Every structure is written in C-alpha cells, then in structure tokens.
Short mmCIF file of C-alpha atoms in Angstrom, two decimals:
data_model
loop_
_atom_site.label_atom_id
_atom_site.label_comp_id
_atom_site.label_asym_id
_atom_site.label_seq_id
_atom_site.Cartn_x
_atom_site.Cartn_y
_atom_site.Cartn_z
CA MET K 1 2.53 1.42 8.45
CA LEU K 2 5.62 -0.12 10.12
CA GLU K 3 6.38 3.31 11.52
CA LYS K 4 8.39 1.87 14.45
CA ILE K 5 10.88 -0.34 12.63
CA THR K 6 11.07 2.17 9.60
CA ASN K 7 12.09 4.96 12.00
CA THR K 8 14.68 2.84 13.68
CA PHE K 9 16.24 1.53 10.34
CA SER K 10 16.17 4.97 8.88
CA GLY K 11 18.26 6.23 11.63
CA ILE K 12 20.78 3.34 11.29
CA ILE K 13 21.03 3.81 7.36
CA LYS K 14 21.56 7.58 7.80
CA LYS K 15 24.06 7.15 10.24
CA ILE K 16 26.42 4.76 8.29
CA SER K 17 25.50 5.58 4.63
CA GLY K 18 27.11 8.99 5.04
CA LYS K 19 30.48 7.74 6.27
CA SER K 20 33.29 7.99 3.66
CA THR K 21 35.14 5.14 5.49
CA ILE K 22 33.80 2.48 7.75
CA THR K 23 35.55 -0.01 9.88
CA GLU K 24 34.74 -3.54 11.08
CA LYS K 25 33.67 -1.82 14.19
CA ASN K 26 31.25 0.47 12.61
CA ILE K 27 29.67 -2.49 10.86
CA GLU K 28 29.50 -4.57 14.22
CA ASP K 29 27.73 -1.59 15.94
CA ALA K 30 25.31 -1.09 13.04
CA VAL K 31 24.34 -4.67 12.81
CA GLU K 32 23.92 -5.02 16.53
CA GLU K 33 21.50 -2.07 16.36
CA ILE K 34 19.76 -3.91 13.39
CA LYS K 35 19.41 -7.00 15.45
CA MET K 36 17.74 -5.07 18.40
CA ALA K 37 15.48 -3.38 15.93
CA LEU K 38 14.39 -6.73 14.36
CA LEU K 39 13.85 -8.35 17.88
CA GLU K 40 11.80 -5.34 19.06
CA ALA K 41 9.72 -5.79 15.81
CA ASP K 42 8.82 -9.28 17.04
CA VAL K 43 10.88 -10.95 14.15
CA ASN K 44 11.36 -14.41 14.71
CA LEU K 45 14.70 -15.24 16.52
CA ARG K 46 15.77 -17.76 13.85
CA VAL K 47 15.18 -15.07 11.00
CA VAL K 48 17.05 -12.48 13.00
CA ARG K 49 20.07 -14.68 13.42
CA ARG K 50 20.25 -15.79 9.82
CA PHE K 51 20.00 -12.17 8.76
CA VAL K 52 22.65 -10.77 11.28
CA ASN K 53 25.08 -13.63 10.32
CA SER K 54 24.84 -13.37 6.60
CA THR K 55 24.89 -9.52 6.79
CA ILE K 56 28.10 -9.61 8.93
CA GLU K 57 29.79 -12.28 6.59
CA GLU K 58 29.07 -10.19 3.51
CA ALA K 59 29.72 -6.70 4.84
CA LYS K 60 33.21 -7.25 6.37
CA GLY K 61 34.44 -8.39 2.98
CA GLU K 62 36.60 -6.17 0.85
CA LYS K 63 33.89 -5.25 -1.43
CA VAL K 64 32.46 -3.02 1.49
CA LEU K 65 35.62 -1.89 3.46
CA ARG K 66 37.59 -0.99 0.33
CA SER K 67 34.66 0.29 -1.97
CA VAL K 68 34.61 3.95 -3.08
CA ASN K 69 31.26 4.44 -1.09
CA PRO K 70 31.40 1.91 1.72
CA GLY K 71 28.60 3.34 3.50
CA GLN K 72 26.30 3.11 0.37
CA GLN K 73 27.67 -0.50 -0.27
CA PHE K 74 26.43 -1.50 3.23
CA THR K 75 23.22 0.04 2.86
CA LYS K 76 22.81 -2.09 -0.50
CA ILE K 77 23.72 -5.21 1.60
CA ILE K 78 20.85 -4.45 3.98
CA TYR K 79 18.42 -3.68 1.30
CA ASP K 80 19.05 -6.97 -0.52
CA LYS K 81 18.95 -9.00 2.75
CA MET K 82 15.55 -7.24 3.69
CA VAL K 83 14.26 -8.01 0.22
CA SER K 84 15.17 -11.68 0.51
CA MET K 85 13.74 -11.98 4.04
CA LEU K 86 10.42 -10.53 2.59
CA GLY K 87 10.38 -12.80 -0.33
CA ASP K 88 12.68 -11.69 -3.11
CA SER K 89 9.80 -10.66 -5.65
CA LYS K 90 6.12 -10.50 -5.78
CA GLN K 91 4.19 -13.62 -6.50
CA ASP K 92 1.16 -13.90 -8.68
CA LEU K 93 -1.97 -15.99 -8.05
CA HIS K 94 -1.79 -19.18 -10.31
CA LEU K 95 -5.24 -19.01 -11.88
CA LYS K 96 -6.38 -21.22 -14.70
CA GLY K 97 -7.75 -19.62 -18.01
CA PRO K 98 -11.13 -17.92 -18.35
CA ASP K 99 -12.59 -21.08 -20.14
CA THR K 100 -12.47 -23.19 -16.77
CA GLN K 101 -12.91 -22.58 -13.06
CA SER K 102 -10.22 -21.67 -10.57
CA VAL K 103 -11.04 -22.19 -6.80
CA ILE K 104 -9.39 -19.99 -4.17
CA LEU K 105 -9.76 -21.33 -0.61
CA MET K 106 -9.81 -18.57 1.87
CA LEU K 107 -8.58 -19.89 5.65
CA GLY K 108 -7.84 -18.26 8.86
CA LEU K 109 -8.86 -17.54 12.34
CA GLN K 110 -11.89 -15.69 13.41
CA GLY K 111 -11.39 -11.88 13.66
CA ALA K 112 -8.29 -12.03 11.06
CA GLY K 113 -10.43 -10.27 8.33
CA LYS K 114 -11.14 -13.36 5.97
CA THR K 115 -14.58 -12.23 4.78
CA THR K 116 -13.26 -8.67 4.10
CA ALA K 117 -10.36 -9.99 2.22
CA ALA K 118 -12.46 -12.37 0.24
CA HIS K 119 -14.55 -9.41 -1.24
CA LYS K 120 -11.30 -7.13 -1.68
CA LEU K 121 -9.78 -10.13 -3.67
CA ALA K 122 -13.02 -10.55 -5.79
CA ALA K 123 -13.02 -6.81 -6.53
CA ARG K 124 -9.45 -6.99 -7.71
CA LEU K 125 -10.07 -9.97 -9.76
CA LEU K 126 -13.01 -8.20 -11.44
CA LYS K 127 -11.14 -5.04 -12.24
CA GLU K 128 -8.43 -7.50 -13.96
CA GLY K 129 -11.08 -9.02 -16.11
CA ARG K 130 -11.98 -12.16 -14.36
CA LYS K 131 -15.59 -13.09 -13.51
CA PRO K 132 -15.54 -14.10 -9.76
CA LEU K 133 -18.09 -15.78 -7.65
CA LEU K 134 -18.07 -15.56 -3.90
CA ALA K 135 -19.02 -18.73 -2.00
CA ALA K 136 -20.54 -18.16 1.47
CA CYS K 137 -19.29 -21.42 3.41
CA ASP K 138 -18.66 -19.74 6.85
CA LEU K 139 -21.71 -21.31 8.75
CA VAL K 140 -20.31 -21.00 12.23
CA ARG K 141 -20.09 -17.10 12.86
CA PRO K 142 -23.39 -15.44 13.17
CA ALA K 143 -24.17 -13.13 10.24
CA ALA K 144 -21.16 -14.22 8.16
CA VAL K 145 -23.16 -15.03 5.17
CA GLU K 146 -25.13 -11.89 5.40
CA GLN K 147 -21.85 -9.78 5.68
CA LEU K 148 -20.43 -11.56 2.62
CA SER K 149 -23.71 -10.97 0.71
CA GLN K 150 -23.57 -7.21 1.46
CA LEU K 151 -19.82 -6.87 0.58
CA GLY K 152 -20.72 -8.78 -2.70
CA GLU K 153 -23.41 -6.44 -3.63
CA LYS K 154 -21.37 -3.40 -3.00
CA ILE K 155 -18.97 -4.28 -5.59
CA GLY K 156 -21.19 -6.01 -8.00
CA VAL K 157 -20.20 -9.79 -7.33
CA PRO K 158 -22.69 -12.44 -6.88
CA VAL K 159 -22.52 -14.55 -3.68
CA TYR K 160 -23.47 -18.25 -3.73
CA LYS K 161 -25.34 -19.26 -0.41
CA GLU K 162 -27.70 -21.95 0.56
CA ASN K 163 -29.77 -22.65 3.61
CA SER K 164 -27.74 -25.88 4.20
CA LYS K 165 -25.73 -26.24 7.37
CA ASP K 166 -23.05 -28.34 5.42
CA ALA K 167 -20.22 -26.15 4.46
CA VAL K 168 -18.68 -28.94 2.38
CA LYS K 169 -21.77 -29.28 0.28
CA ASN K 170 -22.13 -25.64 -0.19
CA ALA K 171 -18.52 -25.28 -1.40
CA LYS K 172 -18.98 -28.14 -3.91
CA GLU K 173 -22.42 -26.80 -5.11
CA SER K 174 -20.81 -23.40 -5.64
CA ILE K 175 -18.32 -24.82 -8.33
CA ASP K 176 -21.29 -26.41 -10.16
CA PHE K 177 -23.13 -23.16 -10.01
CA ALA K 178 -20.12 -21.42 -11.35
CA LYS K 179 -19.71 -23.81 -14.39
CA LYS K 180 -23.36 -23.42 -15.32
CA ASN K 181 -23.15 -19.43 -15.05
CA GLY K 182 -19.83 -19.02 -16.53
CA TYR K 183 -18.02 -17.88 -13.44
CA ASP K 184 -14.25 -18.40 -13.76
CA THR K 185 -13.07 -17.72 -10.29
CA ILE K 186 -14.71 -19.11 -7.05
CA ILE K 187 -13.68 -17.56 -3.84
CA ILE K 188 -14.68 -19.73 -0.82
CA ASP K 189 -15.05 -18.04 2.60
CA THR K 190 -14.58 -20.54 5.21
CA ALA K 191 -15.29 -20.56 8.77
CA GLY K 192 -12.64 -19.75 11.37
CA ARG K 193 -12.16 -20.17 15.23
CA LEU K 194 -10.80 -18.13 18.03
CA GLN K 195 -8.15 -20.76 17.89
CA ILE K 196 -6.97 -23.89 15.62
CA ASP K 197 -9.15 -26.98 16.57
CA GLU K 198 -9.63 -30.43 15.12
CA GLU K 199 -13.27 -29.77 14.11
CA MET K 200 -12.30 -26.58 11.95
CA MET K 201 -9.32 -28.59 10.30
CA ALA K 202 -11.39 -31.50 9.60
CA GLU K 203 -13.91 -29.39 7.70
CA LEU K 204 -11.42 -27.50 5.92
CA VAL K 205 -9.72 -30.61 4.74
CA LYS K 206 -12.96 -32.05 3.41
CA ILE K 207 -13.72 -28.69 1.67
CA LYS K 208 -10.24 -28.76 0.01
CA LYS K 209 -10.71 -32.32 -1.22
CA ALA K 210 -14.13 -31.45 -2.54
CA THR K 211 -13.26 -28.27 -4.50
CA ASP K 212 -9.62 -28.98 -5.40
CA PRO K 213 -8.50 -25.24 -5.23
CA VAL K 214 -5.61 -23.79 -7.16
CA GLU K 215 -4.78 -21.56 -4.30
CA VAL K 216 -5.08 -22.07 -0.61
CA LEU K 217 -4.68 -18.71 0.99
CA LEU K 218 -4.22 -17.95 4.77
CA VAL K 219 -5.69 -14.61 5.96
CA ALA K 220 -3.65 -13.56 8.87
CA ASP K 221 -3.71 -10.55 11.14
CA SER K 222 -0.23 -8.93 10.78
CA MET K 223 -0.37 -6.98 14.05
CA THR K 224 -0.05 -10.47 15.83
CA GLY K 225 3.43 -10.71 14.85
CA GLN K 226 5.13 -14.12 15.29
CA ASN K 227 1.75 -15.49 16.43
CA ALA K 228 0.75 -15.19 12.75
CA VAL K 229 3.68 -17.21 11.84
CA GLU K 230 2.87 -20.09 13.93
CA ILE K 231 -0.56 -19.97 12.84
CA ALA K 232 0.65 -20.33 9.27
CA LYS K 233 2.94 -23.06 10.02
CA SER K 234 -0.19 -25.05 11.54
CA PHE K 235 -2.49 -24.29 8.70
CA ASP K 236 0.36 -25.33 6.14
CA GLU K 237 1.08 -28.76 7.90
CA GLN K 238 -2.47 -29.91 7.54
CA LEU K 239 -3.78 -28.22 4.33
CA GLY K 240 -0.63 -27.06 2.29
CA LEU K 241 -0.91 -23.40 1.87
CA THR K 242 -0.02 -21.64 -1.42
CA GLY K 243 0.21 -18.03 0.01
CA VAL K 244 -0.82 -15.47 2.84
CA ILE K 245 -2.92 -12.43 2.92
CA LEU K 246 -1.79 -9.95 5.69
CA THR K 247 -4.61 -7.96 7.00
CA LYS K 248 -4.41 -4.79 9.03
CA PHE K 249 -0.99 -3.97 7.55
CA ASP K 250 -1.68 -0.28 7.83
CA SER K 251 -2.00 -0.52 11.58
CA ASP K 252 1.16 -2.66 12.14
CA ALA K 253 3.93 -0.70 13.30
CA ARG K 254 6.46 -3.39 14.03
CA GLY K 255 6.30 -5.62 10.95
CA GLY K 256 7.21 -9.03 12.71
CA ALA K 257 4.96 -11.20 10.65
CA ALA K 258 5.89 -9.85 7.34
CA LEU K 259 9.52 -10.03 8.06
CA SER K 260 9.21 -13.76 9.35
CA LEU K 261 6.62 -15.57 7.24
CA LYS K 262 8.55 -16.35 4.13
CA THR K 263 11.69 -17.52 6.08
CA ILE K 264 9.87 -19.73 8.35
CA THR K 265 6.96 -21.05 6.34
CA ASN K 266 8.60 -20.59 2.69
CA LYS K 267 5.00 -19.47 1.72
CA PRO K 268 4.82 -15.85 -0.14
CA ILE K 269 2.84 -13.13 1.14
CA LEU K 270 0.57 -12.27 -1.90
CA PHE K 271 -1.53 -9.36 -0.81
CA ILE K 272 -1.83 -6.86 2.17
CA GLY K 273 -4.79 -5.24 3.40
CA THR K 274 -4.14 -1.51 4.07
CA GLY K 275 -7.40 0.04 5.26
CA GLU K 276 -11.14 -0.29 5.60
CA LYS K 277 -12.22 0.42 1.94
CA THR K 278 -12.44 -2.04 -0.74
CA GLU K 279 -9.58 -0.61 -2.83
CA ASP K 280 -7.22 -0.78 0.27
CA PHE K 281 -5.90 -4.08 -0.86
CA GLU K 282 -2.40 -4.17 -2.40
CA VAL K 283 -0.11 -6.64 -4.22
CA PHE K 284 2.75 -7.41 -1.83
CA HIS K 285 6.11 -6.23 -3.38
CA PRO K 286 9.15 -7.36 -1.20
CA GLU K 287 11.45 -4.73 -2.88
CA ARG K 288 8.98 -1.80 -2.37
CA ILE K 289 8.20 -2.76 1.38
CA ALA K 290 12.08 -3.08 1.95
CA SER K 291 12.64 0.29 0.69
CA ARG K 292 9.94 1.78 2.79
CA ILE K 293 11.42 0.18 5.79
CA LEU K 294 14.85 1.57 5.10
CA GLY K 295 13.38 5.05 4.58
CA MET K 296 14.04 5.18 0.85
CA GLY K 297 10.40 5.82 -0.01
CA ASP K 298 8.46 3.86 -2.78
CA VAL K 299 7.92 6.20 -5.76
CA VAL K 300 6.65 3.32 -8.06
CA SER K 301 3.73 2.66 -5.75
CA LEU K 302 3.13 6.33 -5.56
CA VAL K 303 2.98 6.77 -9.18
CA GLU K 304 0.66 3.57 -9.59
CA LYS K 305 -1.85 5.17 -6.99
CA ALA K 306 -1.66 8.44 -9.02
CA GLN K 307 -2.52 6.56 -12.24
CA GLU K 308 -5.26 4.71 -10.57
CA THR K 309 -6.99 7.77 -9.25
CA VAL K 310 -6.14 10.58 -11.68
CA ASP K 311 -8.71 11.05 -14.50
CA GLU K 312 -6.71 11.22 -17.74
CA GLU K 313 -9.29 13.86 -19.45
CA ALA K 314 -9.16 15.93 -16.36
CA ALA K 315 -5.30 15.79 -16.16
CA LEU K 316 -4.96 17.10 -19.46
CA LYS K 317 -7.56 19.89 -18.97
CA LEU K 318 -5.81 20.91 -15.76
CA GLN K 319 -2.41 20.89 -17.61
CA LYS K 320 -3.77 23.37 -20.28
CA LYS K 321 -5.34 25.64 -17.40
CA LEU K 322 -1.88 25.81 -15.90
CA GLN K 323 -0.31 26.73 -19.21
CA ARG K 324 -2.83 29.52 -19.68
CA ASN K 325 -2.60 30.56 -15.97
CA GLU K 326 -6.37 29.83 -15.37
CA PHE K 327 -5.85 27.77 -12.07
CA THR K 328 -8.72 28.52 -9.73
CA LEU K 329 -9.90 27.57 -6.13
CA GLN K 330 -12.27 24.95 -7.69
CA ASP K 331 -9.20 23.43 -9.36
CA MET K 332 -7.33 23.58 -5.96
CA LEU K 333 -10.21 21.68 -4.54
CA GLU K 334 -10.16 18.85 -7.06
CA GLN K 335 -6.46 18.51 -6.46
CA PHE K 336 -7.07 18.15 -2.71
CA GLN K 337 -9.72 15.47 -3.56
CA SER K 338 -7.27 13.77 -5.90
CA VAL K 339 -4.68 13.57 -3.26
CA LYS K 340 -7.14 12.04 -0.65
CA LYS K 341 -8.26 9.48 -2.92
CA MET K 342 -4.80 8.18 -2.86
CA GLY K 343 -4.81 7.30 0.62
CA SER K 344 -3.68 8.89 3.99
CA MET K 345 -1.23 11.82 4.03
CA GLN K 346 1.11 9.57 6.11
CA SER K 347 0.99 6.74 3.58
CA LEU K 348 1.74 8.94 0.88
CA MET K 349 4.85 10.47 2.77
CA GLU K 350 6.23 6.91 3.35
CA MET K 351 6.44 6.54 -0.52
CA ILE K 352 8.48 9.76 -1.00
CA PRO K 353 12.20 9.27 -0.48
CA GLY K 354 13.47 10.87 2.69
CA MET K 355 10.01 11.63 4.05
CA SER K 356 9.58 8.50 6.02
CA GLY K 357 9.09 9.44 9.76
CA VAL K 358 8.13 12.80 9.13
CA ASP K 359 5.05 13.98 11.13
CA PRO K 360 2.33 14.92 8.78
CA SER K 361 0.95 17.54 11.18
CA SER K 362 4.34 19.29 10.70
CA MET K 363 3.47 20.05 7.03
CA ASP K 364 1.19 22.50 5.25
CA LEU K 365 -0.42 19.31 3.61
CA SER K 366 -1.83 18.23 6.84
CA SER K 367 -4.34 20.95 6.67
CA LEU K 368 -5.78 19.62 3.50
CA LYS K 369 -9.11 18.76 5.21
CA LYS K 370 -9.54 22.27 6.61
CA ASN K 371 -8.62 23.91 3.33
CA GLU K 372 -11.09 21.67 1.59
CA ALA K 373 -13.79 22.70 4.11
CA ILE K 374 -13.21 26.43 3.36
CA ILE K 375 -13.21 26.12 -0.32
CA GLN K 376 -16.43 24.17 -0.14
CA SER K 377 -18.01 26.94 1.92
CA MET K 378 -17.41 29.32 -0.96
CA THR K 379 -19.99 30.02 -3.66
CA TYR K 380 -18.86 28.56 -7.16
CA LYS K 381 -18.45 32.29 -8.33
CA GLU K 382 -16.05 32.79 -5.56
CA ARG K 383 -14.05 29.60 -6.44
CA LEU K 384 -13.67 30.75 -9.99
CA ASN K 385 -12.59 34.28 -9.04
CA HIS K 386 -10.90 34.66 -5.68
CA LEU K 387 -10.46 38.38 -6.21
CA ILE K 388 -14.10 39.12 -5.37
CA ILE K 389 -13.48 37.52 -1.81
CA GLY K 390 -13.39 40.65 0.39
CA PRO K 391 -13.66 41.03 4.27
CA SER K 392 -17.56 40.35 4.56
CA ARG K 393 -17.29 37.16 2.17
CA ARG K 394 -14.18 36.04 4.26
CA LYS K 395 -16.23 36.16 7.56
CA ARG K 396 -18.97 34.29 5.92
CA ILE K 397 -16.79 31.61 4.52
CA ALA K 398 -14.92 31.17 7.83
CA LYS K 399 -18.12 30.88 9.75
CA GLY K 400 -19.47 28.32 7.09
CA SER K 401 -16.40 26.22 7.26
CA GLY K 402 -15.94 26.35 11.15
CA THR K 403 -12.67 27.97 10.83
CA SER K 404 -11.47 31.59 11.44
CA VAL K 405 -10.85 34.69 9.00
CA ALA K 406 -7.09 34.05 9.59
CA ASP K 407 -7.41 30.52 8.31
CA VAL K 408 -9.29 31.79 5.14
CA ASN K 409 -6.64 34.56 4.63
CA LYS K 410 -4.01 31.96 4.83
CA LEU K 411 -5.53 29.54 2.24
CA LEU K 412 -6.09 32.43 -0.08
CA LYS K 413 -2.39 33.52 0.17
CA GLN K 414 -1.28 29.89 -0.24
CA PHE K 415 -3.43 29.69 -3.29
CA GLU K 416 -1.84 32.78 -4.99
CA LYS K 417 1.68 31.42 -4.18
CA THR K 418 0.58 28.12 -5.49
CA LYS K 419 -0.88 29.63 -8.75
CA LEU K 420 2.43 31.42 -9.24
CA MET K 421 4.52 28.48 -8.68
CA MET K 422 2.55 26.39 -11.10
CA LYS K 423 2.77 29.15 -13.67
CA LYS K 424 6.55 29.19 -13.25
CA VAL K 425 6.99 25.39 -12.99
CA SER K 426 4.75 24.82 -16.18
CA ARG K 427 6.95 26.98 -18.32
CA ASN K 428 10.39 26.30 -16.77
CA LYS K 429 11.86 22.82 -17.39
CA GLY K 430 14.95 23.75 -15.15
CA MET K 431 12.59 24.28 -12.14
CA GLN K 432 10.80 21.18 -12.83
CA GLY K 433 14.16 19.30 -12.82
CA LYS K 434 15.10 20.90 -9.50
CA MET K 435 11.82 19.71 -7.76
CA MET K 436 12.48 16.05 -9.04
CA ASN K 437 15.99 16.14 -7.73
CA GLN K 438 14.76 16.99 -4.35
CA LEU K 439 12.91 13.73 -4.44
CA GLY K 440 16.01 11.80 -5.72
CA LEU K 441 14.49 11.14 -9.15
CA ASP K 442 15.32 11.69 -12.69
CA PRO K 443 13.54 14.83 -14.00
CA SER K 444 13.30 13.40 -17.47
CA ALA K 445 11.31 10.54 -16.18
CA LEU K 446 8.90 12.26 -14.22
CA GLY K 447 8.24 15.68 -15.72
CA GLY K 448 7.04 18.64 -13.52
CA MET K 449 4.67 17.87 -10.65
CA GLY K 450 3.89 21.51 -9.63
CA GLY K 451 2.10 22.99 -6.76
CA LEU K 452 2.20 22.50 -2.95
CA GLY K 453 5.71 21.27 -3.07
CA GLY K 454 4.82 18.71 -5.79
CA MET K 455 2.11 16.95 -4.13
CA SER K 456 -1.05 18.70 -5.18
CA ASP K 457 -0.65 18.13 -8.79
CA MET K 458 -0.74 14.46 -9.33
CA SER K 459 -2.13 14.96 -12.92
CA SER K 460 1.46 14.94 -14.32
CA LEU K 461 1.93 11.34 -13.06
CA LYS K 462 -0.63 9.94 -15.56
CA GLY K 463 0.56 7.78 -18.40
CA MET K 464 4.23 7.52 -16.95
CA ASP K 465 6.31 4.73 -18.21
CA MET K 466 6.39 2.36 -15.35
CA LYS K 467 9.24 0.19 -16.52
CA LYS K 468 11.61 3.25 -16.90
CA LEU K 469 10.26 4.30 -13.35
CA GLN K 470 11.09 1.15 -11.72
CA GLU K 471 14.64 1.04 -13.24
CA LEU K 472 15.24 4.48 -11.78
CA ALA K 473 13.83 3.38 -8.29
CA LYS K 474 16.45 0.75 -8.25
CA ARG K 475 19.34 3.01 -9.08
CA PHE K 476 18.33 5.29 -6.25
CA ARG K 477 18.56 2.57 -3.64
#
C-alpha cells in the first residue's frame, strides 16, 4: 500500500529529522525531493505546487530554523500539510435515524469495483447496527444483478431486484420495499460504462431525482491516479457527489488519487478497499494514512485490527497459560492464525513505526505459512507436548508439511525460545516496557505483547483504551 511514495518520503524524513541544525538550503533540497516524489506519485500539479509553496513558506520561518529540534519541527510541518492534503479528518456517512430510510447512491465507471464496494459497505453498516438493503440497478453489465445477489447472500443482506429493464423504476420501488419491510438503509448499485457518456449520466440523474439520496458516492479505482480525480470532477459537476470510495488501495504504490482528490474536488474520501475479502474495507483516516506515508506507522489502526480479530475469552485464557508457563505449539498455531486474520504481513508492518519499507521476507515472521503447515502436520498430542517429537516424528512431520527436517528443527527451537521469552515478559514489567519503547510507544498504555518480537501475541491489545492510544500516537509524530 503506497510503497513507492512511502519509501521515498521515509528517506527524506530520516535524512532531515536527525539534523540538530538545518539551513534554508537543507529545507530547499528536502522540499525539492518532496516535489519530485509527489510528481512521480501522479499527484495533480496544482496540488503539488500548493503543497510545496506552503511548506517552504512555513518551514523557513524562525519557528523551524531556531527551534530546539528543527528537524522534528520540519517533519511536523510536512505531516500537517500531508494530513490537510488528504482531508484533515475522517468523515462519516450522514445517515438518517433508524426509523426512516437513508438512500446511498453508488456511482462509478465499469471495472472500478462498484458492486463489490456496495456489498462491503452493506456488511459494515450491518455490523454497526443498521438494517441495509442492496438494490440491483445495474441493468447494463451482464451478470451484475447475479453478482450482487451472491454477495448479498454471503453477508446476509437481502437484494432487491426486478425483471424490469428500467433502472429508475427499480431504484424507486426498492425504497417502497424498504419502507414496507423495515430496512433503514438502501444502497443502490448503478450501471457504469467504460467511459463517461450522456446516456449513463442521464440515467443517474433520473435515479437521483427519484430516490433523493443522502449520500452520492463515487467508487473510483485508486490505481488510476489523476484520472480518478478527473472522473470525480465530471461526476460531481452533473450529480453533486458527497464522497468517494477508493478501491484497490492495497495495490496502489503511488497514491496520486488519494493525495489529489480532496484538494481538487473538495470531496472527502470516506472509505478505502484494501483487499478482496468483505472485511477489507476501511474508514479513511487522513492522519493515519499521512503517518504511514511518512514511515511513522499507524499503531492505532494496528490495535483496532487486533481488537476486531482477537477473541477476548481466548485472550484471557492465553494470558493465564503464559503466566503458568503452559504455552504449547497449539497455542502458537492459534497465534499465527490470529496474525493472519489481521491482514498481510506487509500491511501489518506498515503500521509499526520504523518498519515501513522493510521487506517481510527478511524477517522470521514471513515464515508464518511454513510454520503453520509444520504444526498442522503434527498430531494433537505432539502439539501439546513438543518434547515427544523425536527424530522419526520430525521426519514424518517434515514430509507431511512439504518442508525439511531442518525446518522442523528450526521451528521447535524458535518455539522454545518464544516460550522462554513469553515467560520472562509475562513476569517482567521492565522487559515489557523495553519492548514497547522499541516501537516508540508508552509502555503503560500497551502492556506487554510478548513472543516473536511482540507480533505473535496480539491478545494483550484486546480492550485497550483507544482514546489514550490516539493521544500517544499524536505525541510520537
């Protein structure tokens, strides 16, 4: 996610933030590098000029050049400008109360991921306590209605569909259906084209007039860069957008669309699609994305992901096991699986301060899949007592997992070290603090994470005070 621009910005920030004194020449050189990075990221030229001019104007003032930590002060200016460029703060959907109907109109070109985004949004609203209804009004693309029906069934959200070829009539009748059946949110999936045309726009204008939506959301492919911005401008001029959903954000290495949209269109990015799964759909937090781009990590999102995936009862059970030194290979397997539920290793590393840009293959954690296969090839008895795994068992386990005996030996040694570390960490507050300090965090806020460099035991993040963590995150920027 935004790997290319993140690596460039991380290098610039590291270069200047460590300087005890900086000159106007240092600032000019850094800003020139930033300008080139933004242009290479396909950021709109007008946005780049505004960013560069305002940064130079503020950075050359006495506040930076004569401050105690000029490098850090300059970094803070870059961070603030980046947040402003991305939209200042997260924006919420403006939905009506549950006793009435809120219509969300989904727009976009064909191939942007509109239908998928509609079902992901419905799943999120369902989780938040709303009662959504999906309306299939894309009557142009073959199998669009069937796709939405399957996606709706997958998440337990009904789909309103008719045999009619009139999309406007279908949209209007979906609202009547919602009123009669108690659905409070109607998400209308509309037809797209390979390019904007008069026929498509005329139909969308009619649908909007017939349904009176509270939100008109453009679904745009983030990988199209400035093209996504131009598309947003065109849709906004004719339909009046209220927000944008950027899809394929996990595959976007540059970030041109995200960094240009708000400034050029004045429309907020509300959500980003970060993968193929239903749950790969996140609220867009400008300050968190800015922090990732500058290589500062995003611990708040990391903890939120942990809290969503870690079962509280299982976490307490594991904590007691650690205290009694009863951690087993079965527990290790479950921890591997907990980490996998949180997303790819690269996406998790992007959230850890100082880890952005590190190749996951260079870390032991990249072998999670192999280690998981090894443990799954063991009997349950072997998982509970690793001491019984002798040479013949190791050979059988290696064959069953498609690995080597050396790989099995390595895992067992890693397990013994991890178990020993967890035992020490669970009993040593000083060591917990040291591990947290390595992440640039306040130990009192997080407590010990223990095991595999702090990444395998996500259970300690359950129930954390998010407000306190957010304040900590701001302090470390």
